[in-house]
Amino acid sequence: MTVVDIGLPRRLVEFTLDGEQVAVPEGSTILSACKDMPTLCYGDTLEPANACRVCMVEVEGSRTLVPSCSRKVEPGMVVRTDTERTRHSRRMVLELLGSATDLSTTPQVAEWMAEVGADPTRFGPDAATVAQPAHVDNALYVRDYSKCILCYKCVDACGDQWQNTFAIAVAGRGFDSRISTEFSAPLPDSACVYCGNCIEVCPTGALSFRREYDKRAEGTWDESKQTATTTVCTFCGVGCNLTLHVQDNEIVKVTSPHDSSVTHGNLCIKGRFGWQHVQNT
Amino acid sequence: MDLRFLEAAPSTVEQDAIDAALDGTDCGRDQLLPALHAANDAVGWISEGALNHICRRLSVPPAEAYGVATFYSLFAMEERPRKVVHVCVDLACKVNGAEALAAAQTDYVVRSPCLGVCERAPAALAVEAGVGSEYLMPELPLPQKGDPSLRLLRRVGVVDPSSLDDYRAAGGYAALRNAFLLGPQDVIREVTEAKLMGRGGAAFPTGRKWAATAGQPERPHYLVCNADESEPGTFKDRVLMEGDPFAVIEAMTVAAYATGCTRGYLYIRGEYPQAFTRLQNAIDVARERGFLGTNIMGQPGFEFDIEIRRGAGAYICGEETAIFNSIEGFRGEPRSKPPFPVEKGLFGKPTVVNNVETLANVLLILTEGGQAYQKIGTAQSTGSKLFCVSGTVPRPGVYEVAFGTTLRELLDLAGGVEDLRAVLLGGAAGGFVRPDEIDLPLTMEDARAAGTTLGSGVVLVLDGTVDVGGFLLRIAEFFRDESCGQCVPCRIGTVRQEEALHRIVRREGDSQDLVLLRDVGRVMRDSSICGLGQTAWNAIESAIDRLGVQL
Ligand SMILES: Cc1cc2nc3c(=O)[nH]c(=O)nc-3n(C[C@H](O)[C@H](O)[C@H](O)COP(=O)(O)O)c2cc1C
Ligand code: SF4
Ligand code: SF4
Ligand code: SF4
Ligand code: FES
């Protein structure tokens, strides 16, 4: 998270990263010192869930690999990010995820898979998956859990880390775990306030704007034709930053910059979805 | 919090049961599990109305309470018959006719993972809403009952487990008295000198754990007695709790005194009705007689009390950090370590977690001294150990032997085995021992050298009649069912492991399936969050590499 640090300067901690001496502020994670470390469940505005295990690294003296997203750097630590062992782990994690989940809208994952040679089809055509019909139960957004990797980000954004609405939680256990409202109630019957902060943090496209979902279904969703313009929301005096994603002169989705000190990426229903009126005038 | 609740209302029975369970407590989130139990016990399932009422009483968001309730297999989220019979289909029962027993039931059957009564396999537990639970098998006396060499088991089956006076007449509360004479630091010194290693599976030195907690300036400190005992084939803690419940309470009190805890939780698996009742009685009686509460045994300023928590059907809740989440009213998902429990455990405070059998040893150390204690067993594995002998043996049961006793000697105690095929040592997360290896001395170090572990003391015997493929499949199925689902290697890896094993056992597999098993096993071991995923491939790997099981 890009937080403006106005406290005392933090002490530096030195450690070895892939053979090089590196110094990072005390309390930093290993991930923060890495360039281009793949991760799915890490969120720049959220506490690490360290659930996806894509970012595992080798730390000397540790029996198992270590999640770089949450492990804090300690003085003298010796970390390796690219070894046979880390590559095997990353390949397998991506293969397992890809074999169970539809990753077709997860940015970058195809590149990571190619890099480590992951082949999710090797588990055979009968491998169990989380495929299921999408929940299209309201006009604003769609929950397509066939794409869900259970990264916990939406739950954390909806719950005590940001929104404090607690409309969704992880239910069930093991492979049967899923994001759910109470008794799987449709969203309109749940506590959801349609802030869309869960969509903002979802790394896979499992949660998406209804407009995006419909356009993808029609085959008219085209990110190469989209522009993004950041402006200030006019609905109230808080002054949230909005980024309007426009395709063919139509606002197709609204996000908010995660480094905005006003929103940290979070909006309310008006800023997130209240732009239909712009089109209608 | 401005919470939104469901419309549904509870029935009078549900409401009364929940209110009775929450009566007199300060009604925080940590009462969620007891409240869910109350509803489920009263009517046999958790309705929308019941969940809603619990959420209102405890200010818990309904989506989260639903997430917690659905985590546990003992809670039904749909109405089902008031009486259900949990038939164990796990390892020891599987090789002793579990399927036939399941087929013979006239009541609604739930196929269950190990019920922790493997010596009476095949096992079944009948649970009736509003009534209670009972085992459907006959009682079985302790095989070594009356043997003068027994230490941990010496009172089991001999004293009346409901009587504090009997317990005291048989040496009870001498250890706590000695502890008070020594003072906390010297208690820890004795335990360290005894070289006591944890009996919950990880064999961590208890003295070190206690010293680390005692030294934390932050207060309060908590003590958790881990009585979740859900590793398939494990039933030793149940035998101790049923037969010598006051010893568990006394040992927890000693541990609390040494480590500066004022509050202890005894987390017992939900499928142990008799142990639960006897422990609850022991706690009530001890409190009444001044052995719990303030100024225990007249010791000025020492205050300690115990609350029992029932698990609800989730093996993972025995993991030392998952147990915290379960007690606090969250899903029983393990936490990432560091920070370790001794620093940040239950409710974020320094916490000691110890297994029941570990604690039982503490009483011996405090009555005979650490020096004398460590003379029993071997240099590295001190004291005696409870082994849970089950499977195809004539006299299954819990046996107490000194560390260093050989596997052959132990099996002879249990009546010997003809046509031995293999012994699964250490449980589902352990490994196999071949017939030519049964002179293995039972110590932590010898087990490790032999590529397995003593784990929680499982000794599961398989003779030539056992279908090893089916047995391995059951192990794979167990891990798939019991994975909490939090991390990818374990959540999906355990499913792929089971699928590949299925193909191999059905002879539809090819050599690629073996490669796949090893690849999946390796990532589970390397990159899972907790011990469940990290060990989910151990037994299967051992069967392939050490038994030479032709898959
Ligand atoms: C999946 C899993 C399940 C466990 N279940 C139990 C259990 O039921 N009882 C237990 O005492 N320890 C269990 N453990 C071990 C605990 O994490 C912990 O090491 C132990 O309770 C510490 O007590 P000890 O030092 O006295 O052995 C389990 C560990 C894992 C990874
Ligand atoms: S839209 Fe907001 S309130 Fe609704 S589920 Fe998402 S984060 Fe929660
Ligand atoms: S819906 Fe998206 S954010 Fe939520 S757990 Fe699934 S992948 Fe993560
Ligand atoms: S290893 Fe398995 S049981 Fe442990 S945290 Fe991961 S998913 Fe849960
Ligand atoms: S009670 Fe059936 S295997 Fe343990």
PDB file of N, CA, C and O in Angstrom, chain A residues 50-53 63-65 71 84-85 88-89 96 99 122-123 127-128 149 152 166-167 169-174 177 182-183 189-190, chain B residues 1 4 6 48 61 63-64 66-67 70-71 313-314 331 333 338 481-484 486-489 491 496 499 519 522 526-527 529:
ATOM      1  N   ASN A  50      -1.998 -14.544   2.738  1.00  0.00           N
ATOM      2  CA  ASN A  50      -1.042 -15.603   2.353  1.00  0.00           C
ATOM      3  C   ASN A  50      -1.695 -16.958   2.096  1.00  0.00           C
ATOM      4  O   ASN A  50      -1.263 -17.978   2.606  1.00  0.00           O
ATOM      5  N   ALA A  51      -2.713 -16.937   1.274  1.00  0.00           N
ATOM      6  CA  ALA A  51      -3.482 -18.151   1.009  1.00  0.00           C
ATOM      7  C   ALA A  51      -3.154 -18.781  -0.344  1.00  0.00           C
ATOM      8  O   ALA A  51      -3.257 -19.989  -0.492  1.00  0.00           O
ATOM      9  N   CYS A  52      -2.765 -17.962  -1.326  1.00  0.00           N
ATOM     10  CA  CYS A  52      -2.636 -18.538  -2.674  1.00  0.00           C
ATOM     11  C   CYS A  52      -1.335 -19.303  -2.849  1.00  0.00           C
ATOM     12  O   CYS A  52      -1.255 -20.229  -3.628  1.00  0.00           O
ATOM     13  N   ARG A  53      -0.308 -18.926  -2.127  1.00  0.00           N
ATOM     14  CA  ARG A  53       1.000 -19.601  -2.130  1.00  0.00           C
ATOM     15  C   ARG A  53       1.700 -19.499  -3.490  1.00  0.00           C
ATOM     16  O   ARG A  53       2.495 -20.374  -3.857  1.00  0.00           O
ATOM     17  N   ARG A  63      12.334 -24.999   7.189  1.00  0.00           N
ATOM     18  CA  ARG A  63      12.005 -26.345   6.690  1.00  0.00           C
ATOM     19  C   ARG A  63      11.157 -26.264   5.434  1.00  0.00           C
ATOM     20  O   ARG A  63      11.333 -27.014   4.485  1.00  0.00           O
ATOM     21  N   THR A  64      10.189 -25.353   5.438  1.00  0.00           N
ATOM     22  CA  THR A  64       9.302 -25.223   4.290  1.00  0.00           C
ATOM     23  C   THR A  64       9.625 -23.929   3.544  1.00  0.00           C
ATOM     24  O   THR A  64      10.406 -23.108   4.020  1.00  0.00           O
ATOM     25  N   LEU A  65       9.016 -23.751   2.392  1.00  0.00           N
ATOM     26  CA  LEU A  65       9.112 -22.461   1.713  1.00  0.00           C
ATOM     27  C   LEU A  65       8.301 -21.447   2.523  1.00  0.00           C
ATOM     28  O   LEU A  65       7.487 -21.806   3.374  1.00  0.00           O
ATOM     29  N   ARG A  71       5.846 -12.614   5.145  1.00  0.00           N
ATOM     30  CA  ARG A  71       6.995 -12.797   6.033  1.00  0.00           C
ATOM     31  C   ARG A  71       7.826 -11.518   6.071  1.00  0.00           C
ATOM     32  O   ARG A  71       8.257 -10.996   5.049  1.00  0.00           O
ATOM     33  N   GLU A  84      15.245 -24.207  -8.037  1.00  0.00           N
ATOM     34  CA  GLU A  84      14.470 -25.347  -8.542  1.00  0.00           C
ATOM     35  C   GLU A  84      13.243 -25.565  -7.653  1.00  0.00           C
ATOM     36  O   GLU A  84      12.140 -25.841  -8.124  1.00  0.00           O
ATOM     37  N   ARG A  85      13.463 -25.382  -6.348  1.00  0.00           N
ATOM     38  CA  ARG A  85      12.382 -25.645  -5.397  1.00  0.00           C
ATOM     39  C   ARG A  85      11.259 -24.605  -5.510  1.00  0.00           C
ATOM     40  O   ARG A  85      10.078 -24.950  -5.501  1.00  0.00           O
ATOM     41  N   HIS A  88       9.411 -25.204  -8.788  1.00  0.00           N
ATOM     42  CA  HIS A  88       8.511 -26.363  -8.708  1.00  0.00           C
ATOM     43  C   HIS A  88       7.234 -25.975  -7.965  1.00  0.00           C
ATOM     44  O   HIS A  88       6.117 -26.269  -8.409  1.00  0.00           O
ATOM     45  N   SER A  89       7.407 -25.273  -6.875  1.00  0.00           N
ATOM     46  CA  SER A  89       6.246 -24.893  -6.079  1.00  0.00           C
ATOM     47  C   SER A  89       5.321 -23.995  -6.893  1.00  0.00           C
ATOM     48  O   SER A  89       4.108 -24.194  -6.927  1.00  0.00           O
ATOM     49  N   LEU A  96      -2.352 -26.390 -10.130  1.00  0.00           N
ATOM     50  CA  LEU A  96      -3.501 -26.771  -9.302  1.00  0.00           C
ATOM     51  C   LEU A  96      -4.616 -25.740  -9.452  1.00  0.00           C
ATOM     52  O   LEU A  96      -5.785 -26.087  -9.673  1.00  0.00           O
ATOM     53  N   SER A  99      -6.228 -25.931 -12.831  1.00  0.00           N
ATOM     54  CA  SER A  99      -6.994 -27.150 -13.078  1.00  0.00           C
ATOM     55  C   SER A  99      -8.373 -27.097 -12.437  1.00  0.00           C
ATOM     56  O   SER A  99      -9.264 -27.848 -12.807  1.00  0.00           O
ATOM     57  N   ARG A 122      -2.792 -31.501 -17.070  1.00  0.00           N
ATOM     58  CA  ARG A 122      -2.186 -32.817 -16.784  1.00  0.00           C
ATOM     59  C   ARG A 122      -2.971 -33.630 -15.764  1.00  0.00           C
ATOM     60  O   ARG A 122      -2.715 -34.819 -15.578  1.00  0.00           O
ATOM     61  N   PHE A 123      -3.902 -32.985 -15.040  1.00  0.00           N
ATOM     62  CA  PHE A 123      -4.676 -33.748 -14.066  1.00  0.00           C
ATOM     63  C   PHE A 123      -5.855 -34.487 -14.703  1.00  0.00           C
ATOM     64  O   PHE A 123      -6.630 -35.134 -14.014  1.00  0.00           O
ATOM     65  N   ALA A 127     -10.707 -34.113 -13.587  1.00  0.00           N
ATOM     66  CA  ALA A 127     -10.291 -33.392 -12.387  1.00  0.00           C
ATOM     67  C   ALA A 127     -11.440 -32.505 -11.894  1.00  0.00           C
ATOM     68  O   ALA A 127     -12.072 -31.799 -12.691  1.00  0.00           O
ATOM     69  N   ALA A 128     -11.696 -32.562 -10.597  1.00  0.00           N
ATOM     70  CA  ALA A 128     -12.789 -31.761 -10.034  1.00  0.00           C
ATOM     71  C   ALA A 128     -12.486 -30.272 -10.204  1.00  0.00           C
ATOM     72  O   ALA A 128     -11.338 -29.854 -10.093  1.00  0.00           O
ATOM     73  N   ILE A 149     -10.559 -17.959  -6.799  1.00  0.00           N
ATOM     74  CA  ILE A 149      -9.424 -18.715  -6.263  1.00  0.00           C
ATOM     75  C   ILE A 149      -9.398 -18.681  -4.738  1.00  0.00           C
ATOM     76  O   ILE A 149      -8.411 -19.087  -4.120  1.00  0.00           O
ATOM     77  N   TYR A 152      -9.593 -14.531  -0.397  1.00  0.00           N
ATOM     78  CA  TYR A 152     -10.084 -13.849   0.810  1.00  0.00           C
ATOM     79  C   TYR A 152     -10.146 -12.327   0.682  1.00  0.00           C
ATOM     80  O   TYR A 152     -10.535 -11.634   1.615  1.00  0.00           O
ATOM     81  N   PHE A 166     -19.790  -6.779   6.079  1.00  0.00           N
ATOM     82  CA  PHE A 166     -19.814  -8.221   6.365  1.00  0.00           C
ATOM     83  C   PHE A 166     -20.933  -8.954   5.611  1.00  0.00           C
ATOM     84  O   PHE A 166     -21.637  -9.775   6.189  1.00  0.00           O
ATOM     85  N   ALA A 167     -21.101  -8.627   4.336  1.00  0.00           N
ATOM     86  CA  ALA A 167     -22.147  -9.291   3.563  1.00  0.00           C
ATOM     87  C   ALA A 167     -21.722 -10.687   3.128  1.00  0.00           C
ATOM     88  O   ALA A 167     -22.568 -11.538   2.866  1.00  0.00           O
ATOM     89  N   ALA A 169     -18.722 -14.044   3.361  1.00  0.00           N
ATOM     90  CA  ALA A 169     -17.684 -14.714   4.165  1.00  0.00           C
ATOM     91  C   ALA A 169     -17.320 -16.002   3.455  1.00  0.00           C
ATOM     92  O   ALA A 169     -17.994 -16.401   2.494  1.00  0.00           O
ATOM     93  N   VAL A 170     -16.257 -16.641   3.925  1.00  0.00           N
ATOM     94  CA  VAL A 170     -15.936 -17.959   3.395  1.00  0.00           C
ATOM     95  C   VAL A 170     -16.810 -18.966   4.137  1.00  0.00           C
ATOM     96  O   VAL A 170     -16.893 -18.937   5.361  1.00  0.00           O
ATOM     97  N   ALA A 171     -17.487 -19.819   3.395  1.00  0.00           N
ATOM     98  CA  ALA A 171     -18.320 -20.869   3.995  1.00  0.00           C
ATOM     99  C   ALA A 171     -17.796 -22.221   3.538  1.00  0.00           C
ATOM    100  O   ALA A 171     -17.048 -22.317   2.569  1.00  0.00           O
ATOM    101  N   GLY A 172     -18.222 -23.279   4.240  1.00  0.00           N
ATOM    102  CA  GLY A 172     -17.802 -24.625   3.861  1.00  0.00           C
ATOM    103  C   GLY A 172     -16.360 -24.874   4.259  1.00  0.00           C
ATOM    104  O   GLY A 172     -15.730 -24.060   4.929  1.00  0.00           O
ATOM    105  N   ARG A 173     -15.834 -26.012   3.836  1.00  0.00           N
ATOM    106  CA  ARG A 173     -14.474 -26.380   4.236  1.00  0.00           C
ATOM    107  C   ARG A 173     -13.785 -27.092   3.086  1.00  0.00           C
ATOM    108  O   ARG A 173     -14.433 -27.730   2.267  1.00  0.00           O
ATOM    109  N   GLY A 174     -12.482 -27.006   3.048  1.00  0.00           N
ATOM    110  CA  GLY A 174     -11.711 -27.735   2.046  1.00  0.00           C
ATOM    111  C   GLY A 174     -12.055 -27.297   0.633  1.00  0.00           C
ATOM    112  O   GLY A 174     -12.291 -26.115   0.369  1.00  0.00           O
ATOM    113  N   SER A 177     -14.998 -25.124   0.093  1.00  0.00           N
ATOM    114  CA  SER A 177     -15.020 -23.744   0.583  1.00  0.00           C
ATOM    115  C   SER A 177     -15.474 -22.827  -0.541  1.00  0.00           C
ATOM    116  O   SER A 177     -15.166 -23.048  -1.700  1.00  0.00           O
ATOM    117  N   GLU A 182     -25.070 -15.447   3.943  1.00  0.00           N
ATOM    118  CA  GLU A 182     -25.659 -16.393   4.877  1.00  0.00           C
ATOM    119  C   GLU A 182     -26.668 -17.267   4.137  1.00  0.00           C
ATOM    120  O   GLU A 182     -27.484 -16.777   3.376  1.00  0.00           O
ATOM    121  N   PHE A 183     -26.588 -18.542   4.337  1.00  0.00           N
ATOM    122  CA  PHE A 183     -27.465 -19.521   3.680  1.00  0.00           C
ATOM    123  C   PHE A 183     -27.543 -19.272   2.165  1.00  0.00           C
ATOM    124  O   PHE A 183     -28.586 -19.470   1.553  1.00  0.00           O
ATOM    125  N   ASP A 189     -30.945  -9.818  -0.884  1.00  0.00           N
ATOM    126  CA  ASP A 189     -31.469 -10.146   0.449  1.00  0.00           C
ATOM    127  C   ASP A 189     -30.381 -10.091   1.520  1.00  0.00           C
ATOM    128  O   ASP A 189     -30.651 -10.311   2.695  1.00  0.00           O
ATOM    129  N   SER A 190     -29.158  -9.848   1.096  1.00  0.00           N
ATOM    130  CA  SER A 190     -28.054  -9.881   2.056  1.00  0.00           C
ATOM    131  C   SER A 190     -27.778  -8.477   2.580  1.00  0.00           C
ATOM    132  O   SER A 190     -28.498  -7.532   2.284  1.00  0.00           O
TER     133      SER A 190
ATOM    134  N   MET B   1     -21.301  -1.953  15.741  1.00  0.00           N
ATOM    135  CA  MET B   1     -21.509  -2.442  14.369  1.00  0.00           C
ATOM    136  C   MET B   1     -22.989  -2.365  14.011  1.00  0.00           C
ATOM    137  O   MET B   1     -23.835  -2.702  14.817  1.00  0.00           O
ATOM    138  N   ARG B   4     -26.940  -6.213   9.694  1.00  0.00           N
ATOM    139  CA  ARG B   4     -28.246  -6.528   9.131  1.00  0.00           C
ATOM    140  C   ARG B   4     -28.512  -8.013   9.348  1.00  0.00           C
ATOM    141  O   ARG B   4     -27.677  -8.859   9.050  1.00  0.00           O
ATOM    142  N   LEU B   6     -31.209 -11.590   9.299  1.00  0.00           N
ATOM    143  CA  LEU B   6     -32.228 -12.254   8.493  1.00  0.00           C
ATOM    144  C   LEU B   6     -33.608 -12.003   9.097  1.00  0.00           C
ATOM    145  O   LEU B   6     -33.728 -11.575  10.237  1.00  0.00           O
ATOM    146  N   GLU B  48     -32.233 -21.254   9.887  1.00  0.00           N
ATOM    147  CA  GLU B  48     -31.990 -19.814   9.673  1.00  0.00           C
ATOM    148  C   GLU B  48     -32.403 -19.017  10.903  1.00  0.00           C
ATOM    149  O   GLU B  48     -31.735 -18.068  11.307  1.00  0.00           O
ATOM    150  N   PRO B  61     -22.032 -10.954  12.424  1.00  0.00           N
ATOM    151  CA  PRO B  61     -22.699 -10.865  11.118  1.00  0.00           C
ATOM    152  C   PRO B  61     -23.168 -12.252  10.666  1.00  0.00           C
ATOM    153  O   PRO B  61     -22.403 -13.217  10.763  1.00  0.00           O
ATOM    154  N   ALA B  63     -23.478 -13.665   7.784  1.00  0.00           N
ATOM    155  CA  ALA B  63     -22.647 -14.337   6.778  1.00  0.00           C
ATOM    156  C   ALA B  63     -21.454 -15.010   7.459  1.00  0.00           C
ATOM    157  O   ALA B  63     -21.063 -16.122   7.108  1.00  0.00           O
ATOM    158  N   GLU B  64     -20.884 -14.349   8.450  1.00  0.00           N
ATOM    159  CA  GLU B  64     -19.726 -14.929   9.137  1.00  0.00           C
ATOM    160  C   GLU B  64     -20.131 -16.122   9.996  1.00  0.00           C
ATOM    161  O   GLU B  64     -19.432 -17.129  10.045  1.00  0.00           O
ATOM    162  N   TYR B  66     -22.579 -18.068   9.462  1.00  0.00           N
ATOM    163  CA  TYR B  66     -22.851 -19.151   8.512  1.00  0.00           C
ATOM    164  C   TYR B  66     -21.530 -19.784   8.063  1.00  0.00           C
ATOM    165  O   TYR B  66     -21.404 -21.004   7.986  1.00  0.00           O
ATOM    166  N   GLY B  67     -20.547 -18.941   7.793  1.00  0.00           N
ATOM    167  CA  GLY B  67     -19.229 -19.437   7.397  1.00  0.00           C
ATOM    168  C   GLY B  67     -18.621 -20.316   8.477  1.00  0.00           C
ATOM    169  O   GLY B  67     -17.983 -21.323   8.189  1.00  0.00           O
ATOM    170  N   THR B  70     -20.778 -23.744   8.822  1.00  0.00           N
ATOM    171  CA  THR B  70     -20.571 -24.688   7.721  1.00  0.00           C
ATOM    172  C   THR B  70     -19.163 -25.281   7.720  1.00  0.00           C
ATOM    173  O   THR B  70     -18.872 -26.183   6.948  1.00  0.00           O
ATOM    174  N   PHE B  71     -18.305 -24.767   8.577  1.00  0.00           N
ATOM    175  CA  PHE B  71     -16.940 -25.293   8.663  1.00  0.00           C
ATOM    176  C   PHE B  71     -16.919 -26.645   9.370  1.00  0.00           C
ATOM    177  O   PHE B  71     -16.038 -27.468   9.137  1.00  0.00           O
ATOM    178  N   GLY B 313     -16.354 -31.389  15.058  1.00  0.00           N
ATOM    179  CA  GLY B 313     -16.096 -32.213  13.878  1.00  0.00           C
ATOM    180  C   GLY B 313     -15.201 -31.525  12.879  1.00  0.00           C
ATOM    181  O   GLY B 313     -15.637 -31.187  11.785  1.00  0.00           O
ATOM    182  N   ALA B 314     -13.953 -31.287  13.254  1.00  0.00           N
ATOM    183  CA  ALA B 314     -12.971 -30.709  12.330  1.00  0.00           C
ATOM    184  C   ALA B 314     -11.589 -31.058  12.855  1.00  0.00           C
ATOM    185  O   ALA B 314     -11.130 -30.483  13.831  1.00  0.00           O
ATOM    186  N   ARG B 331     -13.655 -19.308  11.924  1.00  0.00           N
ATOM    187  CA  ARG B 331     -13.435 -20.583  11.256  1.00  0.00           C
ATOM    188  C   ARG B 331     -12.116 -21.173  11.757  1.00  0.00           C
ATOM    189  O   ARG B 331     -11.151 -20.450  11.956  1.00  0.00           O
ATOM    190  N   GLU B 333      -9.354 -22.093  10.955  1.00  0.00           N
ATOM    191  CA  GLU B 333      -8.258 -22.074   9.987  1.00  0.00           C
ATOM    192  C   GLU B 333      -6.952 -21.767  10.714  1.00  0.00           C
ATOM    193  O   GLU B 333      -6.910 -20.845  11.515  1.00  0.00           O
ATOM    194  N   PRO B 338       5.641 -17.230  11.841  1.00  0.00           N
ATOM    195  CA  PRO B 338       5.414 -16.451  13.054  1.00  0.00           C
ATOM    196  C   PRO B 338       4.285 -15.419  12.873  1.00  0.00           C
ATOM    197  O   PRO B 338       3.963 -15.154  11.725  1.00  0.00           O
ATOM    198  N   ASP B 481     -11.081 -34.396   2.912  1.00  0.00           N
ATOM    199  CA  ASP B 481     -12.226 -33.956   3.719  1.00  0.00           C
ATOM    200  C   ASP B 481     -11.849 -32.959   4.800  1.00  0.00           C
ATOM    201  O   ASP B 481     -12.642 -32.108   5.165  1.00  0.00           O
ATOM    202  N   GLU B 482     -10.669 -33.127   5.367  1.00  0.00           N
ATOM    203  CA  GLU B 482     -10.319 -32.356   6.562  1.00  0.00           C
ATOM    204  C   GLU B 482      -9.488 -31.112   6.276  1.00  0.00           C
ATOM    205  O   GLU B 482      -9.234 -30.318   7.182  1.00  0.00           O
ATOM    206  N   SER B 483      -9.041 -30.944   5.034  1.00  0.00           N
ATOM    207  CA  SER B 483      -8.335 -29.708   4.675  1.00  0.00           C
ATOM    208  C   SER B 483      -9.239 -28.533   4.993  1.00  0.00           C
ATOM    209  O   SER B 483     -10.436 -28.568   4.711  1.00  0.00           O
ATOM    210  N   CYS B 484      -8.691 -27.493   5.611  1.00  0.00           N
ATOM    211  CA  CYS B 484      -9.553 -26.346   5.933  1.00  0.00           C
ATOM    212  C   CYS B 484      -9.905 -25.566   4.687  1.00  0.00           C
ATOM    213  O   CYS B 484     -10.891 -24.852   4.655  1.00  0.00           O
ATOM    214  N   GLN B 486      -7.926 -23.281   3.189  1.00  0.00           N
ATOM    215  CA  GLN B 486      -7.355 -21.945   3.144  1.00  0.00           C
ATOM    216  C   GLN B 486      -6.287 -21.782   2.065  1.00  0.00           C
ATOM    217  O   GLN B 486      -6.242 -20.793   1.362  1.00  0.00           O
ATOM    218  N   CYS B 487      -5.391 -22.765   1.945  1.00  0.00           N
ATOM    219  CA  CYS B 487      -4.282 -22.559   1.006  1.00  0.00           C
ATOM    220  C   CYS B 487      -4.374 -23.530  -0.179  1.00  0.00           C
ATOM    221  O   CYS B 487      -4.837 -24.648  -0.050  1.00  0.00           O
ATOM    222  N   VAL B 488      -3.879 -23.060  -1.308  1.00  0.00           N
ATOM    223  CA  VAL B 488      -4.052 -23.788  -2.565  1.00  0.00           C
ATOM    224  C   VAL B 488      -3.392 -25.173  -2.580  1.00  0.00           C
ATOM    225  O   VAL B 488      -4.025 -26.146  -3.004  1.00  0.00           O
ATOM    226  N   PRO B 489      -2.121 -25.309  -2.125  1.00  0.00           N
ATOM    227  CA  PRO B 489      -1.491 -26.631  -2.242  1.00  0.00           C
ATOM    228  C   PRO B 489      -2.326 -27.718  -1.579  1.00  0.00           C
ATOM    229  O   PRO B 489      -2.471 -28.813  -2.115  1.00  0.00           O
ATOM    230  N   ARG B 491      -5.727 -27.385  -0.378  1.00  0.00           N
ATOM    231  CA  ARG B 491      -7.139 -27.425  -0.786  1.00  0.00           C
ATOM    232  C   ARG B 491      -7.318 -28.184  -2.093  1.00  0.00           C
ATOM    233  O   ARG B 491      -8.211 -29.029  -2.227  1.00  0.00           O
ATOM    234  N   ARG B 496      -6.417 -33.655  -5.857  1.00  0.00           N
ATOM    235  CA  ARG B 496      -5.687 -34.286  -6.963  1.00  0.00           C
ATOM    236  C   ARG B 496      -4.995 -35.571  -6.505  1.00  0.00           C
ATOM    237  O   ARG B 496      -4.890 -36.531  -7.255  1.00  0.00           O
ATOM    238  N   GLU B 499      -7.658 -38.196  -6.421  1.00  0.00           N
ATOM    239  CA  GLU B 499      -8.053 -38.602  -7.779  1.00  0.00           C
ATOM    240  C   GLU B 499      -7.019 -39.529  -8.416  1.00  0.00           C
ATOM    241  O   GLU B 499      -7.369 -40.563  -9.009  1.00  0.00           O
ATOM    242  N   ASP B 519       4.800 -34.905  -7.519  1.00  0.00           N
ATOM    243  CA  ASP B 519       4.800 -33.447  -7.729  1.00  0.00           C
ATOM    244  C   ASP B 519       3.834 -32.756  -6.770  1.00  0.00           C
ATOM    245  O   ASP B 519       4.154 -31.737  -6.169  1.00  0.00           O
ATOM    246  N   ARG B 522       5.038 -32.988  -3.167  1.00  0.00           N
ATOM    247  CA  ARG B 522       6.143 -32.082  -2.858  1.00  0.00           C
ATOM    248  C   ARG B 522       5.651 -30.655  -2.618  1.00  0.00           C
ATOM    249  O   ARG B 522       6.096 -29.983  -1.689  1.00  0.00           O
ATOM    250  N   ASP B 526       6.042 -28.525   0.785  1.00  0.00           N
ATOM    251  CA  ASP B 526       6.853 -27.299   0.763  1.00  0.00           C
ATOM    252  C   ASP B 526       6.047 -26.033   1.038  1.00  0.00           C
ATOM    253  O   ASP B 526       6.553 -25.090   1.626  1.00  0.00           O
ATOM    254  N   SER B 527       4.823 -25.985   0.549  1.00  0.00           N
ATOM    255  CA  SER B 527       4.166 -24.681   0.473  1.00  0.00           C
ATOM    256  C   SER B 527       2.816 -24.586   1.167  1.00  0.00           C
ATOM    257  O   SER B 527       2.141 -23.563   1.055  1.00  0.00           O
ATOM    258  N   ILE B 529       0.310 -24.096   4.377  1.00  0.00           N
ATOM    259  CA  ILE B 529       0.427 -23.249   5.568  1.00  0.00           C
ATOM    260  C   ILE B 529       0.718 -24.081   6.808  1.00  0.00           C
ATOM    261  O   ILE B 529       1.549 -23.718   7.626  1.00  0.00           O
TER     262      ILE B 529
END
